Structure formats: C-alpha cells, structure tokens
Amino acid sequence: MKRLAIASAVLASALGMAVSAQAQGLPVTKFNLVGSIGNLSMYTQQEVPFWTKTMPEKSGGAIQVEIKPFTELGLKGGEIFRLVSQGTLPMATTVLNYNTGEMPINESADLVGLVGSVEELQKVANVVRPMLAAEYETKHGVKLLGFGSYQAQVIYCRDKISSLADLKGKKVRASGISQQSFVNYLGGSPLNIAFAEVQPALAKGVVDCAITGSLSGYKSKWHEAATHLLPMPVNFGLAATTANLAWWNKLDARVQALMTKEVRVLEDNIFAQAATETAIGVACNTGTAPCPEGTPAKMVLVPVTDADQALRKKAFAEAILPDFAKRCGPDCVSRWNDTVGKAVGITAKAM
C-alpha cells in the first residue's frame, strides 16, 4: 500500500507538471548539459538542483535536463567553450580562465589582482557582460546566459612558505594565462594541470604549490599533500553558462525567455554562495575556526602581509595587465577600458 501511495503521488506530480506545461503552452524541451567541477558546491548545491528541480518546476515539466559535470566526462575544461561553439555540446558551464589561451578576452573580469572580493567580481562581471555576449555571438556562435564564480583562489604549498615572495623558484599549478603571468613575475615556474590531476601532482612533488579556491581545494583533499595555505585572493574563477547559438535559436521563444530569466537567478545564488565560502575554506583547511563541511585539516595558515598585497598590485601593474593587453589586441583593450577599466578606475595601454 505504501508503494502504491508513493507511485500515485509521483504520477500525480508528473500529471500536474504536464497540465502546467500545457497551460503555459511550453513545448517539451529536452537537452544534455555539461556542468562544472563535480565535487564542488557550485555544481552539487546550485547547478544540479537548478536544472533537475527548479527548471522542471518553473516550466511545468516542459524543460527536462540531463546534467553531468565535465570532470566525469573525460574533459579537462579548456575545450568546453570550443565544444559549445562547434555545437558538440548544446549547453555547458565552464571556468572562463580555462580557455584564455585561445580567447584572452575571457580574462577581462578576472585578471589576477584586478578585484579583491566576490562582490567586486560580480560588479565587474555585470559591466563586462554586454561586451562578452556580443563577442561570443558574433565571433563564436555562443550564447552567454549567465555567470558564476568560485571562492577566492588561494595558494597551497607542500613545504613551508612565509610570504608570497617565497613562490620564487617553485613549480606552481596555475590555471589561465593571468595566473601563469603572475607566477612568472614572482620567479616561479607555472604549470597548467587539470583540476582533477592537481592533488596527486602535489602528493608526488610534480608541483610545489598550486592555486585554487579555498573550499575547492579542501573538498578535493589538497590538504593531504599541501602543508601551508596563503589565503591572499589571487583571483576568483569566474565561470559562465553558455549555449550553442544555433541550437539556442531553435528553441521556443517562451522557453528562451524562461531560461534566460531563471539562469540570472541561478547566477545571483552562485555569487552569494561563493562570497561566504572563502572563509569557510580557510577554516576547513587550517582548523582555525569550525568547519561545516567536514573534519578540519591542519594546514599552517600563512598570514597575508601588506608586503604580499603590495607585491600582488605591483605584479598586476607591471606584468599581468600589460601581458593581457598584448595578447588581447588594441580593439579588445579599447573595449576593456570602456567597460572594466572605467568600473575599476584603471586604463590599459594597447601594446
């Protein structure tokens, strides 16, 4: 009888959504979506419930999504934007810095040293949104639907460090050209290693240090190989939810409107979550405060000094921004100055 009651409830719910979808006049829209890193909260707590519960409910059952993280699909991350552009993937969420080698403009809002908090990053992302959306559509056949972000990207090291300057001479995992420029400026050797491969690389000594989000690294057990944590925000890991433009244009206009509206709600929720996770990640890695995510690790917390902050600012001015300008080109620099540059009060010089 209990099973019958459950089955009846499920059937009633399905029928209710079908009636709701019919009432809204929305056509059934099924598609596969590639999500972000599978064991992190942006995917587990935001993307999965949004696409598997929120969107079906909001659409009355019309929008039906199968979602898998790229980390479970044999992808490394850097190829995702290209696969969406080609139409191999209809929709995907990816960290924009993964693709900066091919598309320097993807670093526009998340250059190392540009902003100091998730809240500042969200403001810059809103400013740069129209520029990136136009770039994606006209040059790459990609529809930009929304942003998201991980928490502050911080520095994990296998051996003792006492300052940012101690990265000199060390092999450092860095994602994106901006982080690589930063490590080079400090006198380190940047290595581009896929996120899922970093923990074993730290354990084996392939890298001495690595940069990622404070909570991201904890959840991926980087603390089992790294001993010291420098929690200075390097940058943040801006992500974007995108769709193949040709596929998107074939969707019913009402489905497009609903998805566009709701993905912006998802964006706000992801940014709000990221804003709280930096401190949580530091606490979980070091045990300096309660850890709501599990057993706290025992990494050494390296204090961030004024000298560290000054060195980061110097690196941005002398290396990171000029390198970005050189790679992005005069037209890109002009658009950056008119958007991000005005928002933060900085002018880049075309190289």
mmCIF file with all atom_site columns, C-alpha atoms in Angstrom, residues 166-335:
data_model
loop_
_atom_site.group_PDB
_atom_site.id
_atom_site.type_symbol
_atom_site.label_atom_id
_atom_site.label_alt_id
_atom_site.label_comp_id
_atom_site.label_asym_id
_atom_site.label_entity_id
_atom_site.label_seq_id
_atom_site.pdbx_PDB_ins_code
_atom_site.Cartn_x
_atom_site.Cartn_y
_atom_site.Cartn_z
_atom_site.occupancy
_atom_site.B_iso_or_equiv
_atom_site.pdbx_formal_charge
_atom_site.auth_seq_id
_atom_site.auth_comp_id
_atom_site.auth_asym_id
_atom_site.auth_atom_id
_atom_site.pdbx_PDB_model_num
ATOM 1   C CA . ASP A 1 166 ? 58.524 32.511 -1.407  1.00 0.00 ? 166 ASP A CA 1
ATOM 2   C CA . LEU A 1 167 ? 56.969 31.227 -4.642  1.00 0.00 ? 167 LEU A CA 1
ATOM 3   C CA . LYS A 1 168 ? 60.219 32.205 -6.337  1.00 0.00 ? 168 LYS A CA 1
ATOM 4   C CA . GLY A 1 169 ? 61.878 29.086 -7.730  1.00 0.00 ? 169 GLY A CA 1
ATOM 5   C CA . LYS A 1 170 ? 58.835 26.893 -7.129  1.00 0.00 ? 170 LYS A CA 1
ATOM 6   C CA . LYS A 1 171 ? 56.729 24.898 -9.605  1.00 0.00 ? 171 LYS A CA 1
ATOM 7   C CA . VAL A 1 172 ? 53.200 26.228 -9.268  1.00 0.00 ? 172 VAL A CA 1
ATOM 8   C CA . ARG A 1 173 ? 49.968 24.923 -10.785 1.00 0.00 ? 173 ARG A CA 1
ATOM 9   C CA . ALA A 1 174 ? 48.269 27.931 -12.371 1.00 0.00 ? 174 ALA A CA 1
ATOM 10  C CA . SER A 1 175 ? 45.018 27.898 -14.388 1.00 0.00 ? 175 SER A CA 1
ATOM 11  C CA . GLY A 1 176 ? 44.715 30.553 -17.050 1.00 0.00 ? 176 GLY A CA 1
ATOM 12  C CA . ILE A 1 177 ? 47.301 32.832 -18.607 1.00 0.00 ? 177 ILE A CA 1
ATOM 13  C CA . SER A 1 178 ? 46.791 35.528 -15.968 1.00 0.00 ? 178 SER A CA 1
ATOM 14  C CA . GLN A 1 179 ? 47.775 33.201 -13.119 1.00 0.00 ? 179 GLN A CA 1
ATOM 15  C CA . GLN A 1 180 ? 50.693 31.953 -15.180 1.00 0.00 ? 180 GLN A CA 1
ATOM 16  C CA . SER A 1 181 ? 51.894 35.523 -15.772 1.00 0.00 ? 181 SER A CA 1
ATOM 17  C CA . PHE A 1 182 ? 51.608 36.110 -12.025 1.00 0.00 ? 182 PHE A CA 1
ATOM 18  C CA . VAL A 1 183 ? 53.719 33.087 -11.151 1.00 0.00 ? 183 VAL A CA 1
ATOM 19  C CA . ASN A 1 184 ? 56.306 34.028 -13.768 1.00 0.00 ? 184 ASN A CA 1
ATOM 20  C CA . TYR A 1 185 ? 56.540 37.538 -12.337 1.00 0.00 ? 185 TYR A CA 1
ATOM 21  C CA . LEU A 1 186 ? 57.214 36.082 -8.891  1.00 0.00 ? 186 LEU A CA 1
ATOM 22  C CA . GLY A 1 187 ? 60.048 33.971 -10.280 1.00 0.00 ? 187 GLY A CA 1
ATOM 23  C CA . GLY A 1 188 ? 58.187 30.669 -10.163 1.00 0.00 ? 188 GLY A CA 1
ATOM 24  C CA . SER A 1 189 ? 57.529 28.118 -12.912 1.00 0.00 ? 189 SER A CA 1
ATOM 25  C CA . PRO A 1 190 ? 53.812 27.897 -13.816 1.00 0.00 ? 190 PRO A CA 1
ATOM 26  C CA . LEU A 1 191 ? 52.359 24.531 -14.814 1.00 0.00 ? 191 LEU A CA 1
ATOM 27  C CA . ASN A 1 192 ? 48.970 24.055 -16.461 1.00 0.00 ? 192 ASN A CA 1
ATOM 28  C CA . ILE A 1 193 ? 47.446 20.971 -14.821 1.00 0.00 ? 193 ILE A CA 1
ATOM 29  C CA . ALA A 1 194 ? 43.770 19.957 -14.968 1.00 0.00 ? 194 ALA A CA 1
ATOM 30  C CA . PHE A 1 195 ? 41.992 20.425 -11.647 1.00 0.00 ? 195 PHE A CA 1
ATOM 31  C CA . ALA A 1 196 ? 41.351 16.721 -11.081 1.00 0.00 ? 196 ALA A CA 1
ATOM 32  C CA . GLU A 1 197 ? 45.059 15.961 -11.519 1.00 0.00 ? 197 GLU A CA 1
ATOM 33  C CA . VAL A 1 198 ? 46.418 18.536 -9.059  1.00 0.00 ? 198 VAL A CA 1
ATOM 34  C CA . GLN A 1 199 ? 46.105 16.611 -5.792  1.00 0.00 ? 199 GLN A CA 1
ATOM 35  C CA . PRO A 1 200 ? 48.211 13.661 -6.997  1.00 0.00 ? 200 PRO A CA 1
ATOM 36  C CA . ALA A 1 201 ? 50.653 16.125 -8.593  1.00 0.00 ? 201 ALA A CA 1
ATOM 37  C CA . LEU A 1 202 ? 51.120 17.787 -5.205  1.00 0.00 ? 202 LEU A CA 1
ATOM 38  C CA . ALA A 1 203 ? 51.471 14.406 -3.491  1.00 0.00 ? 203 ALA A CA 1
ATOM 39  C CA . LYS A 1 204 ? 54.161 13.266 -5.946  1.00 0.00 ? 204 LYS A CA 1
ATOM 40  C CA . GLY A 1 205 ? 56.037 16.552 -5.943  1.00 0.00 ? 205 GLY A CA 1
ATOM 41  C CA . VAL A 1 206 ? 55.282 17.278 -9.603  1.00 0.00 ? 206 VAL A CA 1
ATOM 42  C CA . VAL A 1 207 ? 54.310 20.724 -8.336  1.00 0.00 ? 207 VAL A CA 1
ATOM 43  C CA . ASP A 1 208 ? 55.434 22.529 -5.190  1.00 0.00 ? 208 ASP A CA 1
ATOM 44  C CA . CYS A 1 209 ? 52.403 24.779 -4.900  1.00 0.00 ? 209 CYS A CA 1
ATOM 45  C CA . ALA A 1 210 ? 49.013 25.167 -6.551  1.00 0.00 ? 210 ALA A CA 1
ATOM 46  C CA . ILE A 1 211 ? 46.313 27.813 -6.833  1.00 0.00 ? 211 ILE A CA 1
ATOM 47  C CA . THR A 1 212 ? 42.581 27.165 -6.465  1.00 0.00 ? 212 THR A CA 1
ATOM 48  C CA . GLY A 1 213 ? 39.596 28.135 -4.349  1.00 0.00 ? 213 GLY A CA 1
ATOM 49  C CA . SER A 1 214 ? 39.945 27.808 -0.599  1.00 0.00 ? 214 SER A CA 1
ATOM 50  C CA . LEU A 1 215 ? 36.949 25.468 -0.289  1.00 0.00 ? 215 LEU A CA 1
ATOM 51  C CA . SER A 1 216 ? 37.532 23.815 -3.666  1.00 0.00 ? 216 SER A CA 1
ATOM 52  C CA . GLY A 1 217 ? 40.963 22.657 -2.545  1.00 0.00 ? 217 GLY A CA 1
ATOM 53  C CA . TYR A 1 218 ? 39.619 21.393 0.771   1.00 0.00 ? 218 TYR A CA 1
ATOM 54  C CA . LYS A 1 219 ? 36.847 19.362 -0.868  1.00 0.00 ? 219 LYS A CA 1
ATOM 55  C CA . SER A 1 220 ? 39.390 17.857 -3.276  1.00 0.00 ? 220 SER A CA 1
ATOM 56  C CA . LYS A 1 221 ? 41.723 16.957 -0.382  1.00 0.00 ? 221 LYS A CA 1
ATOM 57  C CA . TRP A 1 222 ? 44.660 19.107 -1.426  1.00 0.00 ? 222 TRP A CA 1
ATOM 58  C CA . HIS A 1 223 ? 45.422 19.431 2.283   1.00 0.00 ? 223 HIS A CA 1
ATOM 59  C CA . GLU A 1 224 ? 46.505 15.783 2.305   1.00 0.00 ? 224 GLU A CA 1
ATOM 60  C CA . ALA A 1 225 ? 49.591 16.781 0.294   1.00 0.00 ? 225 ALA A CA 1
ATOM 61  C CA . ALA A 1 226 ? 49.951 20.509 0.986   1.00 0.00 ? 226 ALA A CA 1
ATOM 62  C CA . THR A 1 227 ? 51.026 21.811 4.391   1.00 0.00 ? 227 THR A CA 1
ATOM 63  C CA . HIS A 1 228 ? 50.844 25.626 4.082   1.00 0.00 ? 228 HIS A CA 1
ATOM 64  C CA . LEU A 1 229 ? 47.993 27.868 2.946   1.00 0.00 ? 229 LEU A CA 1
ATOM 65  C CA . LEU A 1 230 ? 48.403 31.523 1.925   1.00 0.00 ? 230 LEU A CA 1
ATOM 66  C CA . PRO A 1 231 ? 44.813 32.877 1.769   1.00 0.00 ? 231 PRO A CA 1
ATOM 67  C CA . MET A 1 232 ? 45.538 36.021 -0.240  1.00 0.00 ? 232 MET A CA 1
ATOM 68  C CA . PRO A 1 233 ? 42.978 36.264 -3.087  1.00 0.00 ? 233 PRO A CA 1
ATOM 69  C CA . VAL A 1 234 ? 44.852 35.718 -6.347  1.00 0.00 ? 234 VAL A CA 1
ATOM 70  C CA . ASN A 1 235 ? 41.693 35.886 -8.461  1.00 0.00 ? 235 ASN A CA 1
ATOM 71  C CA . PHE A 1 236 ? 38.334 34.100 -8.262  1.00 0.00 ? 236 PHE A CA 1
ATOM 72  C CA . GLY A 1 237 ? 37.481 31.619 -11.022 1.00 0.00 ? 237 GLY A CA 1
ATOM 73  C CA . LEU A 1 238 ? 34.716 33.371 -12.966 1.00 0.00 ? 238 LEU A CA 1
ATOM 74  C CA . ALA A 1 239 ? 32.502 30.829 -14.739 1.00 0.00 ? 239 ALA A CA 1
ATOM 75  C CA . ALA A 1 240 ? 29.912 31.187 -17.499 1.00 0.00 ? 240 ALA A CA 1
ATOM 76  C CA . THR A 1 241 ? 26.854 29.219 -18.554 1.00 0.00 ? 241 THR A CA 1
ATOM 77  C CA . THR A 1 242 ? 26.724 29.183 -22.347 1.00 0.00 ? 242 THR A CA 1
ATOM 78  C CA . ALA A 1 243 ? 24.692 27.635 -25.148 1.00 0.00 ? 243 ALA A CA 1
ATOM 79  C CA . ASN A 1 244 ? 25.408 26.922 -28.789 1.00 0.00 ? 244 ASN A CA 1
ATOM 80  C CA . LEU A 1 245 ? 23.753 29.859 -30.567 1.00 0.00 ? 245 LEU A CA 1
ATOM 81  C CA . ALA A 1 246 ? 22.301 27.858 -33.474 1.00 0.00 ? 246 ALA A CA 1
ATOM 82  C CA . TRP A 1 247 ? 20.767 25.360 -31.029 1.00 0.00 ? 247 TRP A CA 1
ATOM 83  C CA . TRP A 1 248 ? 19.510 28.169 -28.799 1.00 0.00 ? 248 TRP A CA 1
ATOM 84  C CA . ASN A 1 249 ? 17.845 29.990 -31.703 1.00 0.00 ? 249 ASN A CA 1
ATOM 85  C CA . LYS A 1 250 ? 15.766 26.901 -32.493 1.00 0.00 ? 250 LYS A CA 1
ATOM 86  C CA . LEU A 1 251 ? 14.172 26.860 -29.037 1.00 0.00 ? 251 LEU A CA 1
ATOM 87  C CA . ASP A 1 252 ? 10.698 28.209 -28.494 1.00 0.00 ? 252 ASP A CA 1
ATOM 88  C CA . ALA A 1 253 ? 10.867 31.923 -27.627 1.00 0.00 ? 253 ALA A CA 1
ATOM 89  C CA . ARG A 1 254 ? 8.982  31.349 -24.364 1.00 0.00 ? 254 ARG A CA 1
ATOM 90  C CA . VAL A 1 255 ? 11.450 28.641 -23.343 1.00 0.00 ? 255 VAL A CA 1
ATOM 91  C CA . GLN A 1 256 ? 14.300 31.022 -24.137 1.00 0.00 ? 256 GLN A CA 1
ATOM 92  C CA . ALA A 1 257 ? 12.701 33.770 -22.050 1.00 0.00 ? 257 ALA A CA 1
ATOM 93  C CA . LEU A 1 258 ? 12.133 31.496 -19.057 1.00 0.00 ? 258 LEU A CA 1
ATOM 94  C CA . MET A 1 259 ? 15.642 30.045 -19.139 1.00 0.00 ? 259 MET A CA 1
ATOM 95  C CA . THR A 1 260 ? 17.216 33.494 -19.569 1.00 0.00 ? 260 THR A CA 1
ATOM 96  C CA . LYS A 1 261 ? 15.339 34.823 -16.554 1.00 0.00 ? 261 LYS A CA 1
ATOM 97  C CA . GLU A 1 262 ? 15.973 31.857 -14.278 1.00 0.00 ? 262 GLU A CA 1
ATOM 98  C CA . VAL A 1 263 ? 19.667 31.450 -15.118 1.00 0.00 ? 263 VAL A CA 1
ATOM 99  C CA . ARG A 1 264 ? 20.201 35.004 -13.886 1.00 0.00 ? 264 ARG A CA 1
ATOM 100 C CA . VAL A 1 265 ? 18.595 33.950 -10.584 1.00 0.00 ? 265 VAL A CA 1
ATOM 101 C CA . LEU A 1 266 ? 20.986 30.986 -10.507 1.00 0.00 ? 266 LEU A CA 1
ATOM 102 C CA . GLU A 1 267 ? 23.856 33.415 -11.119 1.00 0.00 ? 267 GLU A CA 1
ATOM 103 C CA . ASP A 1 268 ? 22.923 35.526 -8.095  1.00 0.00 ? 268 ASP A CA 1
ATOM 104 C CA . ASN A 1 269 ? 22.666 32.408 -5.925  1.00 0.00 ? 269 ASN A CA 1
ATOM 105 C CA . ILE A 1 270 ? 26.096 31.173 -7.014  1.00 0.00 ? 270 ILE A CA 1
ATOM 106 C CA . PHE A 1 271 ? 27.756 34.517 -6.304  1.00 0.00 ? 271 PHE A CA 1
ATOM 107 C CA . ALA A 1 272 ? 26.075 34.724 -2.896  1.00 0.00 ? 272 ALA A CA 1
ATOM 108 C CA . GLN A 1 273 ? 27.345 31.259 -2.025  1.00 0.00 ? 273 GLN A CA 1
ATOM 109 C CA . ALA A 1 274 ? 30.878 31.992 -3.258  1.00 0.00 ? 274 ALA A CA 1
ATOM 110 C CA . ALA A 1 275 ? 31.033 35.119 -1.098  1.00 0.00 ? 275 ALA A CA 1
ATOM 111 C CA . THR A 1 276 ? 30.751 33.024 2.070   1.00 0.00 ? 276 THR A CA 1
ATOM 112 C CA . GLU A 1 277 ? 32.933 30.114 1.015   1.00 0.00 ? 277 GLU A CA 1
ATOM 113 C CA . THR A 1 278 ? 36.377 31.722 1.117   1.00 0.00 ? 278 THR A CA 1
ATOM 114 C CA . ALA A 1 279 ? 36.347 31.965 4.914   1.00 0.00 ? 279 ALA A CA 1
ATOM 115 C CA . ILE A 1 280 ? 34.780 28.505 5.222   1.00 0.00 ? 280 ILE A CA 1
ATOM 116 C CA . GLY A 1 281 ? 37.517 27.014 3.050   1.00 0.00 ? 281 GLY A CA 1
ATOM 117 C CA . VAL A 1 282 ? 40.267 28.643 5.083   1.00 0.00 ? 282 VAL A CA 1
ATOM 118 C CA . ALA A 1 283 ? 38.702 27.354 8.300   1.00 0.00 ? 283 ALA A CA 1
ATOM 119 C CA . CYS A 1 284 ? 38.316 23.829 6.928   1.00 0.00 ? 284 CYS A CA 1
ATOM 120 C CA . ASN A 1 285 ? 41.896 23.678 5.639   1.00 0.00 ? 285 ASN A CA 1
ATOM 121 C CA . THR A 1 286 ? 43.516 25.071 8.774   1.00 0.00 ? 286 THR A CA 1
ATOM 122 C CA . GLY A 1 287 ? 41.207 24.266 11.681  1.00 0.00 ? 287 GLY A CA 1
ATOM 123 C CA . THR A 1 288 ? 41.379 27.898 12.822  1.00 0.00 ? 288 THR A CA 1
ATOM 124 C CA . ALA A 1 289 ? 37.564 28.034 13.017  1.00 0.00 ? 289 ALA A CA 1
ATOM 125 C CA . PRO A 1 290 ? 34.712 25.496 12.865  1.00 0.00 ? 290 PRO A CA 1
ATOM 126 C CA . CYS A 1 291 ? 34.389 23.642 9.550   1.00 0.00 ? 291 CYS A CA 1
ATOM 127 C CA . PRO A 1 292 ? 30.789 22.994 8.464   1.00 0.00 ? 292 PRO A CA 1
ATOM 128 C CA . GLU A 1 293 ? 31.978 20.890 5.517   1.00 0.00 ? 293 GLU A CA 1
ATOM 129 C CA . GLY A 1 294 ? 33.699 18.074 7.391   1.00 0.00 ? 294 GLY A CA 1
ATOM 130 C CA . THR A 1 295 ? 36.706 17.285 9.540   1.00 0.00 ? 295 THR A CA 1
ATOM 131 C CA . PRO A 1 296 ? 39.071 20.274 9.602   1.00 0.00 ? 296 PRO A CA 1
ATOM 132 C CA . ALA A 1 297 ? 42.570 19.763 8.227   1.00 0.00 ? 297 ALA A CA 1
ATOM 133 C CA . LYS A 1 298 ? 45.735 21.006 9.908   1.00 0.00 ? 298 LYS A CA 1
ATOM 134 C CA . MET A 1 299 ? 47.412 23.162 7.291   1.00 0.00 ? 299 MET A CA 1
ATOM 135 C CA . VAL A 1 300 ? 49.532 26.064 8.529   1.00 0.00 ? 300 VAL A CA 1
ATOM 136 C CA . LEU A 1 301 ? 47.792 29.391 7.916   1.00 0.00 ? 301 LEU A CA 1
ATOM 137 C CA . VAL A 1 302 ? 50.298 31.854 6.478   1.00 0.00 ? 302 VAL A CA 1
ATOM 138 C CA . PRO A 1 303 ? 49.356 35.444 7.409   1.00 0.00 ? 303 PRO A CA 1
ATOM 139 C CA . VAL A 1 304 ? 48.780 37.789 4.474   1.00 0.00 ? 304 VAL A CA 1
ATOM 140 C CA . THR A 1 305 ? 51.007 40.842 4.925   1.00 0.00 ? 305 THR A CA 1
ATOM 141 C CA . ASP A 1 306 ? 50.994 44.334 3.468   1.00 0.00 ? 306 ASP A CA 1
ATOM 142 C CA . ALA A 1 307 ? 54.092 43.302 1.519   1.00 0.00 ? 307 ALA A CA 1
ATOM 143 C CA . ASP A 1 308 ? 52.141 40.437 -0.070  1.00 0.00 ? 308 ASP A CA 1
ATOM 144 C CA . GLN A 1 309 ? 49.336 42.782 -1.130  1.00 0.00 ? 309 GLN A CA 1
ATOM 145 C CA . ALA A 1 310 ? 51.811 45.311 -2.478  1.00 0.00 ? 310 ALA A CA 1
ATOM 146 C CA . LEU A 1 311 ? 53.589 42.610 -4.473  1.00 0.00 ? 311 LEU A CA 1
ATOM 147 C CA . ARG A 1 312 ? 50.309 41.441 -5.998  1.00 0.00 ? 312 ARG A CA 1
ATOM 148 C CA . LYS A 1 313 ? 49.436 45.010 -7.037  1.00 0.00 ? 313 LYS A CA 1
ATOM 149 C CA . LYS A 1 314 ? 52.906 45.500 -8.493  1.00 0.00 ? 314 LYS A CA 1
ATOM 150 C CA . ALA A 1 315 ? 52.600 42.266 -10.470 1.00 0.00 ? 315 ALA A CA 1
ATOM 151 C CA . PHE A 1 316 ? 49.237 43.396 -11.860 1.00 0.00 ? 316 PHE A CA 1
ATOM 152 C CA . ALA A 1 317 ? 50.561 46.779 -12.978 1.00 0.00 ? 317 ALA A CA 1
ATOM 153 C CA . GLU A 1 318 ? 53.922 45.627 -14.348 1.00 0.00 ? 318 GLU A CA 1
ATOM 154 C CA . ALA A 1 319 ? 53.131 42.218 -15.827 1.00 0.00 ? 319 ALA A CA 1
ATOM 155 C CA . ILE A 1 320 ? 49.560 40.964 -15.775 1.00 0.00 ? 320 ILE A CA 1
ATOM 156 C CA . LEU A 1 321 ? 47.721 43.930 -17.317 1.00 0.00 ? 321 LEU A CA 1
ATOM 157 C CA . PRO A 1 322 ? 50.417 44.626 -19.970 1.00 0.00 ? 322 PRO A CA 1
ATOM 158 C CA . ASP A 1 323 ? 50.527 40.935 -20.896 1.00 0.00 ? 323 ASP A CA 1
ATOM 159 C CA . PHE A 1 324 ? 46.729 40.826 -21.186 1.00 0.00 ? 324 PHE A CA 1
ATOM 160 C CA . ALA A 1 325 ? 46.782 43.937 -23.399 1.00 0.00 ? 325 ALA A CA 1
ATOM 161 C CA . LYS A 1 326 ? 49.418 42.416 -25.663 1.00 0.00 ? 326 LYS A CA 1
ATOM 162 C CA . ARG A 1 327 ? 47.524 39.142 -26.084 1.00 0.00 ? 327 ARG A CA 1
ATOM 163 C CA . CYS A 1 328 ? 44.081 40.707 -26.418 1.00 0.00 ? 328 CYS A CA 1
ATOM 164 C CA . GLY A 1 329 ? 44.975 43.343 -29.043 1.00 0.00 ? 329 GLY A CA 1
ATOM 165 C CA . PRO A 1 330 ? 44.174 47.071 -29.494 1.00 0.00 ? 330 PRO A CA 1
ATOM 166 C CA . ASP A 1 331 ? 40.431 46.663 -30.167 1.00 0.00 ? 331 ASP A CA 1
ATOM 167 C CA . CYS A 1 332 ? 39.995 44.396 -27.164 1.00 0.00 ? 332 CYS A CA 1
ATOM 168 C CA . VAL A 1 333 ? 41.968 46.804 -24.963 1.00 0.00 ? 333 VAL A CA 1
ATOM 169 C CA . SER A 1 334 ? 39.766 49.691 -26.084 1.00 0.00 ? 334 SER A CA 1
ATOM 170 C CA . ARG A 1 335 ? 36.626 47.764 -25.167 1.00 0.00 ? 335 ARG A CA 1
#
